[in-house]
Amino acid sequence: MGTGRARLAASILDADLGNLAYDVRRAVRNGADRIHLDVMDGHFVPNLTFGAKTIKALRPRTEAPFDAHLMISDPGRYIEEYIDAGCDSITIHVEIEEPIEPTLRAIRARGRAAGLALRPATPLSALEPYQSLLDIVLVMTVEPGFGGQAFMREPAKKILPARQLLRHRPVDGEVHVDGGVNRETAEYVGGLGVDVLVVGSALWVKGHDQGREIRLVKALADEGYQYNLNNGVPPIPRDNWVRFTSLPKPIAKAFMAEIEAGGVPVIMLRGDGQMNPDGLRNYELLVPASAQILVEERHAGERDVRLAEAEAWREIYLREHPEGAAVVAADRRPSGGR
Ligand code: DX5
Ligand code: ZN
């Protein structure tokens, strides 16, 4: 949760590994939106960290989402273990030599978000064959393997065009940036529209106020977005939802499915508006504020059709269930709550 657009994933690579659970909870308390888990196998990268067992042990310690970043040569062999460990998203590297598609499919089959990561020198075009299977594109701005390295500006330029690869997920597809992200570089990556900033070493400097660091990085990223991509307008917080329409239940349900088929999540809520002859108030369809313009463009015409359909449905329903008229009439009396 937060008031801005940018989300921060705390990488625990440089946390106190002897006190991992404590540090995870501290980062979340200080405003980290997720925990980023760097898994290394000493083969794909020249370093070794932890595996599924450690992730599983951390899982009950926090409710924050877990993003696993697997820097390993053969993720296919272990993927179920990482899913079972409770990862919310799993990102593997596109440069590995084994088949990628089955692993992405396995992640998605279990309802988790699937991502592909790019080393700094790997072009975005390497992701094209897997486009429709991607929920996350992770752009690396250091060579994978170690925390605390200097941010590379050139590879970061992939962030903006990476959005194109996620056009089937217009609202909840995510571009992540990983490596050397801190208060010096947050505004730049924010200006390229990044959704999730992975921040490692900058969060674990002894004597620094971690909460302030997290607030600063997120605020700078939002400023970059505002001035570089959003015509100076502050970004809409990611967790805001707006009302798109209000319809009787069966019609609302069908319309919801139609909007969601286009990749936009919808929340259906019992509203306090019109009472229908079936005894139920209209249901409201809420969409993410960040997708409001898109949903208007795509579905405003259909909304008019559905509203007319609602009128017709009420008439037919009343004809078949005349007692429904009393329900609606009772609602219109001054005492009937609105
Ligand atoms: C590097 C890892 C990163 C790393 C980021 O291989 O993928 O997640 O922990 O650390 P910093 O922010 O220090 O570059
Ligand atoms: Zn990482």
mmCIF file of C-alpha atoms and ligand atoms in Angstrom:
data_model
loop_
_atom_site.group_PDB
_atom_site.id
_atom_site.type_symbol
_atom_site.label_atom_id
_atom_site.label_comp_id
_atom_site.label_asym_id
_atom_site.label_seq_id
_atom_site.Cartn_x
_atom_site.Cartn_y
_atom_site.Cartn_z
ATOM 1 C CA MET A 1 0.000 0.000 0.000
ATOM 2 C CA GLY A 2 1.107 3.519 -0.509
ATOM 3 C CA THR A 3 0.100 6.933 -1.660
ATOM 4 C CA GLY A 4 2.127 6.967 -4.844
ATOM 5 C CA ARG A 5 2.699 4.874 -7.920
ATOM 6 C CA ALA A 6 6.130 3.346 -7.439
ATOM 7 C CA ARG A 7 6.478 0.120 -5.488
ATOM 8 C CA LEU A 8 9.642 -0.886 -3.703
ATOM 9 C CA ALA A 9 10.885 -4.444 -3.350
ATOM 10 C CA ALA A 10 13.539 -4.815 -0.675
ATOM 11 C CA SER A 11 16.328 -7.186 -1.727
ATOM 12 C CA ILE A 12 17.652 -8.985 1.320
ATOM 13 C CA LEU A 13 20.961 -9.923 -0.303
ATOM 14 C CA ASP A 14 22.823 -7.440 1.873
ATOM 15 C CA ALA A 15 20.580 -7.734 4.933
ATOM 16 C CA ASP A 16 21.816 -9.345 8.121
ATOM 17 C CA LEU A 17 21.586 -12.976 7.037
ATOM 18 C CA GLY A 18 21.914 -14.108 10.629
ATOM 19 C CA ASN A 19 18.766 -12.197 11.434
ATOM 20 C CA LEU A 20 16.859 -12.540 8.210
ATOM 21 C CA ALA A 21 13.337 -12.763 9.592
ATOM 22 C CA TYR A 22 13.932 -9.701 11.721
ATOM 23 C CA ASP A 23 15.296 -7.717 8.793
ATOM 24 C CA VAL A 24 12.425 -8.760 6.510
ATOM 25 C CA ARG A 25 9.877 -7.541 9.028
ATOM 26 C CA ARG A 26 11.834 -4.351 9.614
ATOM 27 C CA ALA A 27 11.879 -3.548 5.881
ATOM 28 C CA VAL A 28 8.131 -4.105 5.625
ATOM 29 C CA ARG A 29 7.483 -1.996 8.715
ATOM 30 C CA ASN A 30 9.603 0.720 7.140
ATOM 31 C CA GLY A 31 7.523 0.847 3.954
ATOM 32 C CA ALA A 32 8.880 -1.838 1.608
ATOM 33 C CA ASP A 33 5.982 -3.157 -0.483
ATOM 34 C CA ARG A 34 7.550 -6.532 -1.261
ATOM 35 C CA ILE A 35 10.525 -8.691 -0.456
ATOM 36 C CA HIS A 36 12.844 -9.500 -3.367
ATOM 37 C CA LEU A 37 14.615 -12.826 -2.934
ATOM 38 C CA ASP A 38 17.844 -13.306 -4.884
ATOM 39 C CA VAL A 39 18.518 -16.984 -5.431
ATOM 40 C CA MET A 40 21.979 -17.791 -6.862
ATOM 41 C CA ASP A 41 23.469 -21.166 -7.734
ATOM 42 C CA GLY A 42 27.193 -20.477 -8.123
ATOM 43 C CA HIS A 43 26.829 -21.472 -11.784
ATOM 44 C CA PHE A 44 24.608 -18.997 -13.612
ATOM 45 C CA VAL A 45 26.292 -16.341 -11.483
ATOM 46 C CA PRO A 46 29.564 -16.526 -9.550
ATOM 47 C CA ASN A 47 27.886 -16.394 -6.158
ATOM 48 C CA LEU A 48 25.741 -18.595 -3.967
ATOM 49 C CA THR A 49 22.878 -17.517 -1.723
ATOM 50 C CA PHE A 50 19.832 -19.359 -0.408
ATOM 51 C CA GLY A 51 17.097 -21.526 -1.857
ATOM 52 C CA ALA A 52 13.472 -22.530 -1.520
ATOM 53 C CA LYS A 53 13.919 -23.814 2.006
ATOM 54 C CA THR A 54 14.975 -20.434 3.329
ATOM 55 C CA ILE A 55 12.132 -18.734 1.479
ATOM 56 C CA LYS A 56 9.662 -21.200 2.958
ATOM 57 C CA ALA A 57 10.985 -20.494 6.442
ATOM 58 C CA LEU A 58 10.538 -16.749 5.922
ATOM 59 C CA ARG A 59 7.060 -17.041 4.480
ATOM 60 C CA PRO A 60 5.123 -17.110 7.782
ATOM 61 C CA ARG A 61 7.096 -14.166 9.130
ATOM 62 C CA THR A 62 5.438 -11.484 6.990
ATOM 63 C CA GLU A 63 2.394 -10.916 4.827
ATOM 64 C CA ALA A 64 4.334 -8.907 2.257
ATOM 65 C CA PRO A 65 4.454 -10.429 -1.229
ATOM 66 C CA PHE A 66 7.582 -12.394 -2.131
ATOM 67 C CA ASP A 67 9.240 -11.820 -5.505
ATOM 68 C CA ALA A 68 11.787 -14.545 -6.239
ATOM 69 C CA HIS A 69 14.599 -13.693 -8.665
ATOM 70 C CA LEU A 70 16.166 -16.968 -9.703
ATOM 71 C CA MET A 71 19.701 -16.502 -10.997
ATOM 72 C CA ILE A 72 20.120 -20.223 -11.582
ATOM 73 C CA SER A 73 20.877 -22.304 -14.663
ATOM 74 C CA ASP A 74 18.137 -24.913 -14.269
ATOM 75 C CA PRO A 75 15.043 -23.383 -12.680
ATOM 76 C CA GLY A 76 12.795 -25.917 -14.422
ATOM 77 C CA ARG A 77 14.045 -28.664 -12.134
ATOM 78 C CA TYR A 78 13.174 -26.782 -8.937
ATOM 79 C CA ILE A 79 10.271 -24.614 -9.909
ATOM 80 C CA GLU A 80 7.615 -26.459 -7.912
ATOM 81 C CA GLU A 81 9.735 -26.055 -4.769
ATOM 82 C CA TYR A 82 9.787 -22.290 -5.191
ATOM 83 C CA ILE A 83 6.066 -22.207 -5.807
ATOM 84 C CA ASP A 84 5.446 -24.383 -2.744
ATOM 85 C CA ALA A 85 7.674 -22.091 -0.697
ATOM 86 C CA GLY A 86 5.073 -19.366 -1.133
ATOM 87 C CA CYS A 87 6.565 -17.039 -3.731
ATOM 88 C CA ASP A 88 3.993 -14.651 -5.215
ATOM 89 C CA SER A 89 6.045 -14.096 -8.320
ATOM 90 C CA ILE A 90 8.968 -15.992 -9.811
ATOM 91 C CA THR A 91 11.339 -14.449 -12.315
ATOM 92 C CA ILE A 92 13.893 -16.526 -14.194
ATOM 93 C CA HIS A 93 16.617 -15.430 -16.607
ATOM 94 C CA VAL A 94 16.113 -15.488 -20.341
ATOM 95 C CA GLU A 95 19.820 -16.307 -20.903
ATOM 96 C CA ILE A 96 19.596 -19.828 -19.448
ATOM 97 C CA GLU A 97 20.181 -22.759 -21.780
ATOM 98 C CA GLU A 98 17.184 -24.937 -20.894
ATOM 99 C CA PRO A 99 13.667 -24.451 -22.299
ATOM 100 C CA ILE A 100 11.982 -21.447 -20.739
ATOM 101 C CA GLU A 101 8.385 -21.827 -21.793
ATOM 102 C CA PRO A 102 7.482 -24.872 -19.639
ATOM 103 C CA THR A 103 8.791 -23.117 -16.535
ATOM 104 C CA LEU A 104 6.801 -19.946 -17.214
ATOM 105 C CA ARG A 105 3.730 -22.082 -17.801
ATOM 106 C CA ALA A 106 4.296 -24.018 -14.570
ATOM 107 C CA ILE A 107 4.470 -20.764 -12.586
ATOM 108 C CA ARG A 108 1.290 -19.401 -14.128
ATOM 109 C CA ALA A 109 -0.542 -22.711 -13.796
ATOM 110 C CA ARG A 110 -0.243 -22.330 -10.031
ATOM 111 C CA GLY A 111 -1.577 -18.793 -10.116
ATOM 112 C CA ARG A 112 1.709 -17.001 -9.528
ATOM 113 C CA ALA A 113 3.118 -14.164 -11.602
ATOM 114 C CA ALA A 114 5.833 -15.211 -14.047
ATOM 115 C CA GLY A 115 8.737 -13.018 -15.031
ATOM 116 C CA LEU A 116 11.786 -12.976 -17.237
ATOM 117 C CA ALA A 117 14.942 -11.090 -16.334
ATOM 118 C CA LEU A 118 17.525 -9.614 -18.687
ATOM 119 C CA ARG A 119 21.229 -9.244 -18.007
ATOM 120 C CA PRO A 120 22.460 -5.737 -18.865
ATOM 121 C CA ALA A 121 23.686 -6.752 -22.333
ATOM 122 C CA THR A 122 20.648 -8.836 -23.335
ATOM 123 C CA PRO A 123 18.257 -7.038 -25.710
ATOM 124 C CA LEU A 124 14.533 -6.834 -25.085
ATOM 125 C CA SER A 125 13.913 -8.742 -28.289
ATOM 126 C CA ALA A 126 15.087 -11.887 -26.470
ATOM 127 C CA LEU A 127 11.766 -11.821 -24.599
ATOM 128 C CA GLU A 128 9.534 -11.660 -27.650
ATOM 129 C CA PRO A 129 8.982 -15.423 -28.026
ATOM 130 C CA TYR A 130 7.584 -15.559 -24.477
ATOM 131 C CA GLN A 131 5.618 -12.343 -24.531
ATOM 132 C CA SER A 132 2.154 -13.751 -23.941
ATOM 133 C CA LEU A 133 3.389 -15.695 -20.887
ATOM 134 C CA LEU A 134 4.891 -12.699 -19.109
ATOM 135 C CA ASP A 135 3.526 -10.884 -16.094
ATOM 136 C CA ILE A 136 6.859 -9.295 -15.168
ATOM 137 C CA VAL A 137 9.869 -8.016 -17.085
ATOM 138 C CA LEU A 138 12.894 -7.500 -14.849
ATOM 139 C CA VAL A 139 15.536 -5.183 -16.288
ATOM 140 C CA MET A 140 18.938 -5.652 -14.657
ATOM 141 C CA THR A 141 21.097 -2.570 -14.354
ATOM 142 C CA VAL A 142 24.123 -4.400 -12.910
ATOM 143 C CA GLU A 143 25.657 -7.744 -13.777
ATOM 144 C CA PRO A 144 23.738 -10.253 -11.646
ATOM 145 C CA GLY A 145 25.627 -11.807 -8.756
ATOM 146 C CA PHE A 146 26.312 -9.170 -6.153
ATOM 147 C CA GLY A 147 24.702 -6.301 -4.321
ATOM 148 C CA GLY A 148 26.283 -2.888 -4.049
ATOM 149 C CA GLN A 149 27.399 -2.461 -7.666
ATOM 150 C CA ALA A 150 27.126 0.771 -9.642
ATOM 151 C CA PHE A 151 23.953 1.416 -11.666
ATOM 152 C CA MET A 152 24.315 1.152 -15.468
ATOM 153 C CA ARG A 153 22.340 3.806 -17.362
ATOM 154 C CA GLU A 154 22.325 2.213 -20.813
ATOM 155 C CA PRO A 155 20.485 -1.023 -19.936
ATOM 156 C CA ALA A 156 17.929 1.003 -17.959
ATOM 157 C CA LYS A 157 16.699 2.398 -21.274
ATOM 158 C CA LYS A 158 14.949 -0.935 -21.844
ATOM 159 C CA ILE A 159 12.474 -0.060 -19.074
ATOM 160 C CA LEU A 160 10.197 2.130 -21.158
ATOM 161 C CA PRO A 161 9.881 -0.123 -24.237
ATOM 162 C CA ALA A 162 9.505 -3.188 -21.971
ATOM 163 C CA ARG A 163 5.946 -1.976 -21.331
ATOM 164 C CA GLN A 164 5.114 -2.973 -24.902
ATOM 165 C CA LEU A 165 5.817 -6.595 -24.061
ATOM 166 C CA LEU A 166 3.188 -6.416 -21.321
ATOM 167 C CA ARG A 167 0.409 -4.876 -23.358
ATOM 168 C CA HIS A 168 -1.765 -7.939 -22.740
ATOM 169 C CA ARG A 169 -1.589 -6.977 -19.049
ATOM 170 C CA PRO A 170 -2.367 -3.253 -19.329
ATOM 171 C CA VAL A 171 -2.911 -2.726 -15.625
ATOM 172 C CA ASP A 172 -1.074 -5.312 -13.599
ATOM 173 C CA GLY A 173 1.837 -6.225 -15.844
ATOM 174 C CA GLU A 174 4.996 -5.001 -14.114
ATOM 175 C CA VAL A 175 8.390 -3.753 -15.167
ATOM 176 C CA HIS A 176 10.999 -4.150 -12.426
ATOM 177 C CA VAL A 177 14.452 -2.607 -12.303
ATOM 178 C CA ASP A 178 17.177 -4.337 -10.312
ATOM 179 C CA GLY A 179 20.714 -3.235 -9.512
ATOM 180 C CA GLY A 180 22.180 -0.020 -8.142
ATOM 181 C CA VAL A 181 18.806 1.557 -7.436
ATOM 182 C CA ASN A 182 19.021 4.196 -4.701
ATOM 183 C CA ARG A 183 18.274 7.870 -4.125
ATOM 184 C CA GLU A 184 20.737 8.823 -6.890
ATOM 185 C CA THR A 185 19.037 6.743 -9.584
ATOM 186 C CA ALA A 186 15.380 6.453 -8.498
ATOM 187 C CA GLU A 187 14.205 9.579 -10.311
ATOM 188 C CA TYR A 188 15.739 8.385 -13.567
ATOM 189 C CA VAL A 189 14.102 4.943 -13.504
ATOM 190 C CA GLY A 190 10.827 6.469 -12.315
ATOM 191 C CA GLY A 191 10.971 8.716 -15.368
ATOM 192 C CA LEU A 192 11.104 5.603 -17.518
ATOM 193 C CA GLY A 193 7.873 4.354 -15.957
ATOM 194 C CA VAL A 194 9.221 1.495 -13.889
ATOM 195 C CA ASP A 195 6.626 -0.134 -11.612
ATOM 196 C CA VAL A 196 8.801 -1.870 -9.044
ATOM 197 C CA LEU A 197 12.192 -0.692 -7.849
ATOM 198 C CA VAL A 198 14.353 -3.434 -6.391
ATOM 199 C CA VAL A 199 16.574 -1.876 -3.756
ATOM 200 C CA GLY A 200 19.286 -3.819 -1.970
ATOM 201 C CA SER A 201 22.416 -2.384 -0.409
ATOM 202 C CA ALA A 202 20.992 1.138 -0.017
ATOM 203 C CA LEU A 203 18.562 -0.205 2.573
ATOM 204 C CA TRP A 204 21.058 -1.927 4.791
ATOM 205 C CA VAL A 205 23.623 0.748 5.543
ATOM 206 C CA LYS A 206 24.373 0.731 9.262
ATOM 207 C CA GLY A 207 23.249 3.885 11.009
ATOM 208 C CA HIS A 208 20.980 4.995 8.151
ATOM 209 C CA ASP A 209 17.261 5.497 8.661
ATOM 210 C CA GLN A 210 15.805 2.743 6.474
ATOM 211 C CA GLY A 211 12.282 4.166 6.489
ATOM 212 C CA ARG A 212 13.527 7.513 5.239
ATOM 213 C CA GLU A 213 15.533 5.797 2.498
ATOM 214 C CA ILE A 214 12.455 3.881 1.329
ATOM 215 C CA ARG A 215 10.227 6.976 1.351
ATOM 216 C CA LEU A 216 12.877 8.942 -0.492
ATOM 217 C CA VAL A 217 13.401 6.357 -3.242
ATOM 218 C CA LYS A 218 9.666 5.993 -3.832
ATOM 219 C CA ALA A 219 9.005 9.737 -3.813
ATOM 220 C CA LEU A 220 11.861 10.384 -6.260
ATOM 221 C CA ALA A 221 10.632 7.649 -8.590
ATOM 222 C CA ASP A 222 7.142 9.188 -8.543
ATOM 223 C CA GLU A 223 8.591 12.602 -9.322
ATOM 224 C CA GLY A 224 10.513 11.202 -12.243
ATOM 225 C CA TYR A 225 7.296 9.646 -13.540
ATOM 226 C CA GLN A 226 5.312 12.850 -13.025
ATOM 227 C CA TYR A 227 7.695 15.138 -14.869
ATOM 228 C CA ASN A 228 8.975 12.804 -17.537
ATOM 229 C CA LEU A 229 5.908 10.779 -18.505
ATOM 230 C CA ASN A 230 2.783 12.269 -16.947
ATOM 231 C CA ASN A 231 2.705 15.913 -18.098
ATOM 232 C CA GLY A 232 3.568 17.156 -14.636
ATOM 233 C CA VAL A 233 0.519 15.517 -13.097
ATOM 234 C CA PRO A 234 1.170 13.494 -9.932
ATOM 235 C CA PRO A 235 0.646 9.777 -10.528
ATOM 236 C CA ILE A 236 -2.527 8.063 -9.350
ATOM 237 C CA PRO A 237 -1.813 5.710 -6.475
ATOM 238 C CA ARG A 238 -1.829 2.132 -7.685
ATOM 239 C CA ASP A 239 -4.327 1.046 -5.079
ATOM 240 C CA ASN A 240 -7.100 3.533 -5.971
ATOM 241 C CA TRP A 241 -10.241 2.124 -7.538
ATOM 242 C CA VAL A 242 -12.963 4.103 -9.280
ATOM 243 C CA ARG A 243 -16.582 3.309 -10.103
ATOM 244 C CA PHE A 244 -17.190 2.506 -13.754
ATOM 245 C CA THR A 245 -20.871 1.582 -13.681
ATOM 246 C CA SER A 246 -23.685 0.189 -11.559
ATOM 247 C CA LEU A 247 -25.962 -2.639 -12.783
ATOM 248 C CA PRO A 248 -28.233 -5.457 -11.595
ATOM 249 C CA LYS A 249 -26.253 -8.495 -10.485
ATOM 250 C CA PRO A 250 -26.516 -10.831 -13.507
ATOM 251 C CA ILE A 251 -25.684 -8.056 -15.950
ATOM 252 C CA ALA A 252 -22.894 -6.685 -13.775
ATOM 253 C CA LYS A 253 -21.358 -10.159 -13.634
ATOM 254 C CA ALA A 254 -21.353 -10.614 -17.390
ATOM 255 C CA PHE A 255 -19.913 -7.146 -17.963
ATOM 256 C CA MET A 256 -17.210 -7.756 -15.363
ATOM 257 C CA ALA A 257 -16.088 -10.905 -17.196
ATOM 258 C CA GLU A 258 -15.941 -8.982 -20.439
ATOM 259 C CA ILE A 259 -13.735 -6.207 -19.012
ATOM 260 C CA GLU A 260 -11.478 -8.705 -17.273
ATOM 261 C CA ALA A 261 -11.000 -10.631 -20.501
ATOM 262 C CA GLY A 262 -9.103 -7.566 -21.723
ATOM 263 C CA GLY A 263 -6.605 -7.822 -18.871
ATOM 264 C CA VAL A 264 -8.152 -5.232 -16.550
ATOM 265 C CA PRO A 265 -9.058 -6.429 -13.039
ATOM 266 C CA VAL A 266 -12.535 -5.494 -11.784
ATOM 267 C CA ILE A 267 -14.024 -5.453 -8.293
ATOM 268 C CA MET A 268 -17.778 -6.070 -8.052
ATOM 269 C CA LEU A 269 -19.405 -4.623 -4.947
ATOM 270 C CA ARG A 270 -22.971 -4.336 -3.711
ATOM 271 C CA GLY A 271 -23.668 -0.625 -4.025
ATOM 272 C CA ASP A 272 -26.192 1.577 -2.250
ATOM 273 C CA GLY A 273 -27.883 2.716 -5.451
ATOM 274 C CA GLN A 274 -30.967 1.463 -7.240
ATOM 275 C CA MET A 275 -33.068 -1.329 -5.730
ATOM 276 C CA ASN A 276 -34.126 -3.995 -8.217
ATOM 277 C CA PRO A 277 -37.283 -6.118 -8.272
ATOM 278 C CA ASP A 278 -35.229 -9.193 -7.333
ATOM 279 C CA GLY A 279 -34.625 -7.561 -3.962
ATOM 280 C CA LEU A 280 -30.957 -6.769 -4.646
ATOM 281 C CA ARG A 281 -29.448 -3.358 -5.025
ATOM 282 C CA ASN A 282 -27.368 -2.640 -8.074
ATOM 283 C CA TYR A 283 -23.803 -3.895 -8.017
ATOM 284 C CA GLU A 284 -20.986 -1.478 -8.776
ATOM 285 C CA LEU A 285 -18.067 -2.338 -11.009
ATOM 286 C CA LEU A 286 -14.841 -0.731 -9.840
ATOM 287 C CA VAL A 287 -11.717 -0.544 -11.963
ATOM 288 C CA PRO A 288 -8.186 0.587 -11.053
ATOM 289 C CA ALA A 289 -7.911 4.363 -11.345
ATOM 290 C CA SER A 290 -4.823 3.862 -13.483
ATOM 291 C CA ALA A 291 -6.965 2.033 -16.051
ATOM 292 C CA GLN A 292 -9.945 4.392 -16.000
ATOM 293 C CA ILE A 293 -9.191 6.049 -19.344
ATOM 294 C CA LEU A 294 -8.512 2.712 -21.008
ATOM 295 C CA VAL A 295 -11.757 1.203 -19.697
ATOM 296 C CA GLU A 296 -13.764 4.254 -20.803
ATOM 297 C CA GLU A 297 -12.252 4.024 -24.283
ATOM 298 C CA ARG A 298 -12.910 0.329 -24.595
ATOM 299 C CA HIS A 299 -16.246 -0.115 -22.858
ATOM 300 C CA ALA A 300 -18.220 3.164 -22.708
ATOM 301 C CA GLY A 301 -20.371 2.086 -25.660
ATOM 302 C CA GLU A 302 -21.009 -1.316 -24.151
ATOM 303 C CA ARG A 303 -21.937 0.356 -20.861
ATOM 304 C CA ASP A 304 -24.840 2.161 -22.562
ATOM 305 C CA VAL A 305 -25.987 -1.125 -24.045
ATOM 306 C CA ARG A 306 -25.805 -2.823 -20.624
ATOM 307 C CA LEU A 307 -27.732 -0.001 -18.926
ATOM 308 C CA ALA A 308 -30.510 -0.368 -21.493
ATOM 309 C CA GLU A 309 -30.397 -4.122 -20.995
ATOM 310 C CA ALA A 310 -30.861 -3.509 -17.263
ATOM 311 C CA GLU A 311 -34.033 -1.518 -17.876
ATOM 312 C CA ALA A 312 -35.413 -4.268 -20.092
ATOM 313 C CA TRP A 313 -34.439 -6.926 -17.544
ATOM 314 C CA ARG A 314 -36.298 -5.083 -14.760
ATOM 315 C CA GLU A 315 -39.456 -4.932 -16.863
ATOM 316 C CA ILE A 316 -39.334 -8.600 -17.776
ATOM 317 C CA TYR A 317 -38.555 -9.576 -14.187
ATOM 318 C CA LEU A 318 -41.538 -7.598 -12.914
ATOM 319 C CA ARG A 319 -43.798 -9.207 -15.424
ATOM 320 C CA GLU A 320 -42.751 -12.643 -14.193
ATOM 321 C CA HIS A 321 -42.576 -11.696 -10.499
ATOM 322 C CA PRO A 322 -45.182 -9.002 -9.885
ATOM 323 C CA GLU A 323 -44.413 -9.064 -6.163
ATOM 324 C CA GLY A 324 -41.085 -7.400 -7.029
ATOM 325 C CA ALA A 325 -42.895 -4.116 -7.528
ATOM 326 C CA ALA A 326 -43.488 -3.863 -3.793
ATOM 327 C CA VAL A 327 -39.772 -4.250 -3.087
ATOM 328 C CA VAL A 328 -38.881 -1.422 -5.411
ATOM 329 C CA ALA A 329 -41.748 0.768 -4.195
ATOM 330 C CA ALA A 330 -40.784 0.234 -0.556
ATOM 331 C CA ASP A 331 -37.330 1.455 -1.395
ATOM 332 C CA ARG A 332 -38.733 4.660 -2.873
ATOM 333 C CA ARG A 333 -40.571 5.546 0.345
ATOM 334 C CA PRO A 334 -38.738 8.247 2.315
ATOM 335 C CA SER A 335 -37.900 5.699 5.032
ATOM 336 C CA GLY A 336 -36.304 3.295 2.528
ATOM 337 C CA GLY A 337 -32.583 3.976 2.913
ATOM 338 C CA ARG A 338 -30.657 5.181 -0.095
HETATM 339 C C1 DX5 B 1 21.984 -8.648 -7.977
HETATM 340 C C2 DX5 B 1 20.623 -8.840 -7.397
HETATM 341 C C3 DX5 B 1 20.008 -7.609 -6.856
HETATM 342 C C4 DX5 B 1 20.809 -6.952 -5.777
HETATM 343 C C5 DX5 B 1 20.474 -5.511 -5.753
HETATM 344 O O1 DX5 B 1 22.395 -9.800 -8.645
HETATM 345 O O2 DX5 B 1 19.747 -9.360 -8.375
HETATM 346 O O3 DX5 B 1 18.677 -7.839 -6.444
HETATM 347 O O4 DX5 B 1 20.576 -7.473 -4.510
HETATM 348 O O5 DX5 B 1 21.319 -4.907 -4.847
HETATM 349 P P1 DX5 B 1 21.772 -3.420 -5.034
HETATM 350 O O6 DX5 B 1 20.543 -2.565 -4.837
HETATM 351 O O7 DX5 B 1 22.773 -3.211 -3.974
HETATM 352 O O8 DX5 B 1 22.326 -3.259 -6.424
HETATM 353 ZN ZN ZN B 2 17.592 -9.421 -7.837
#
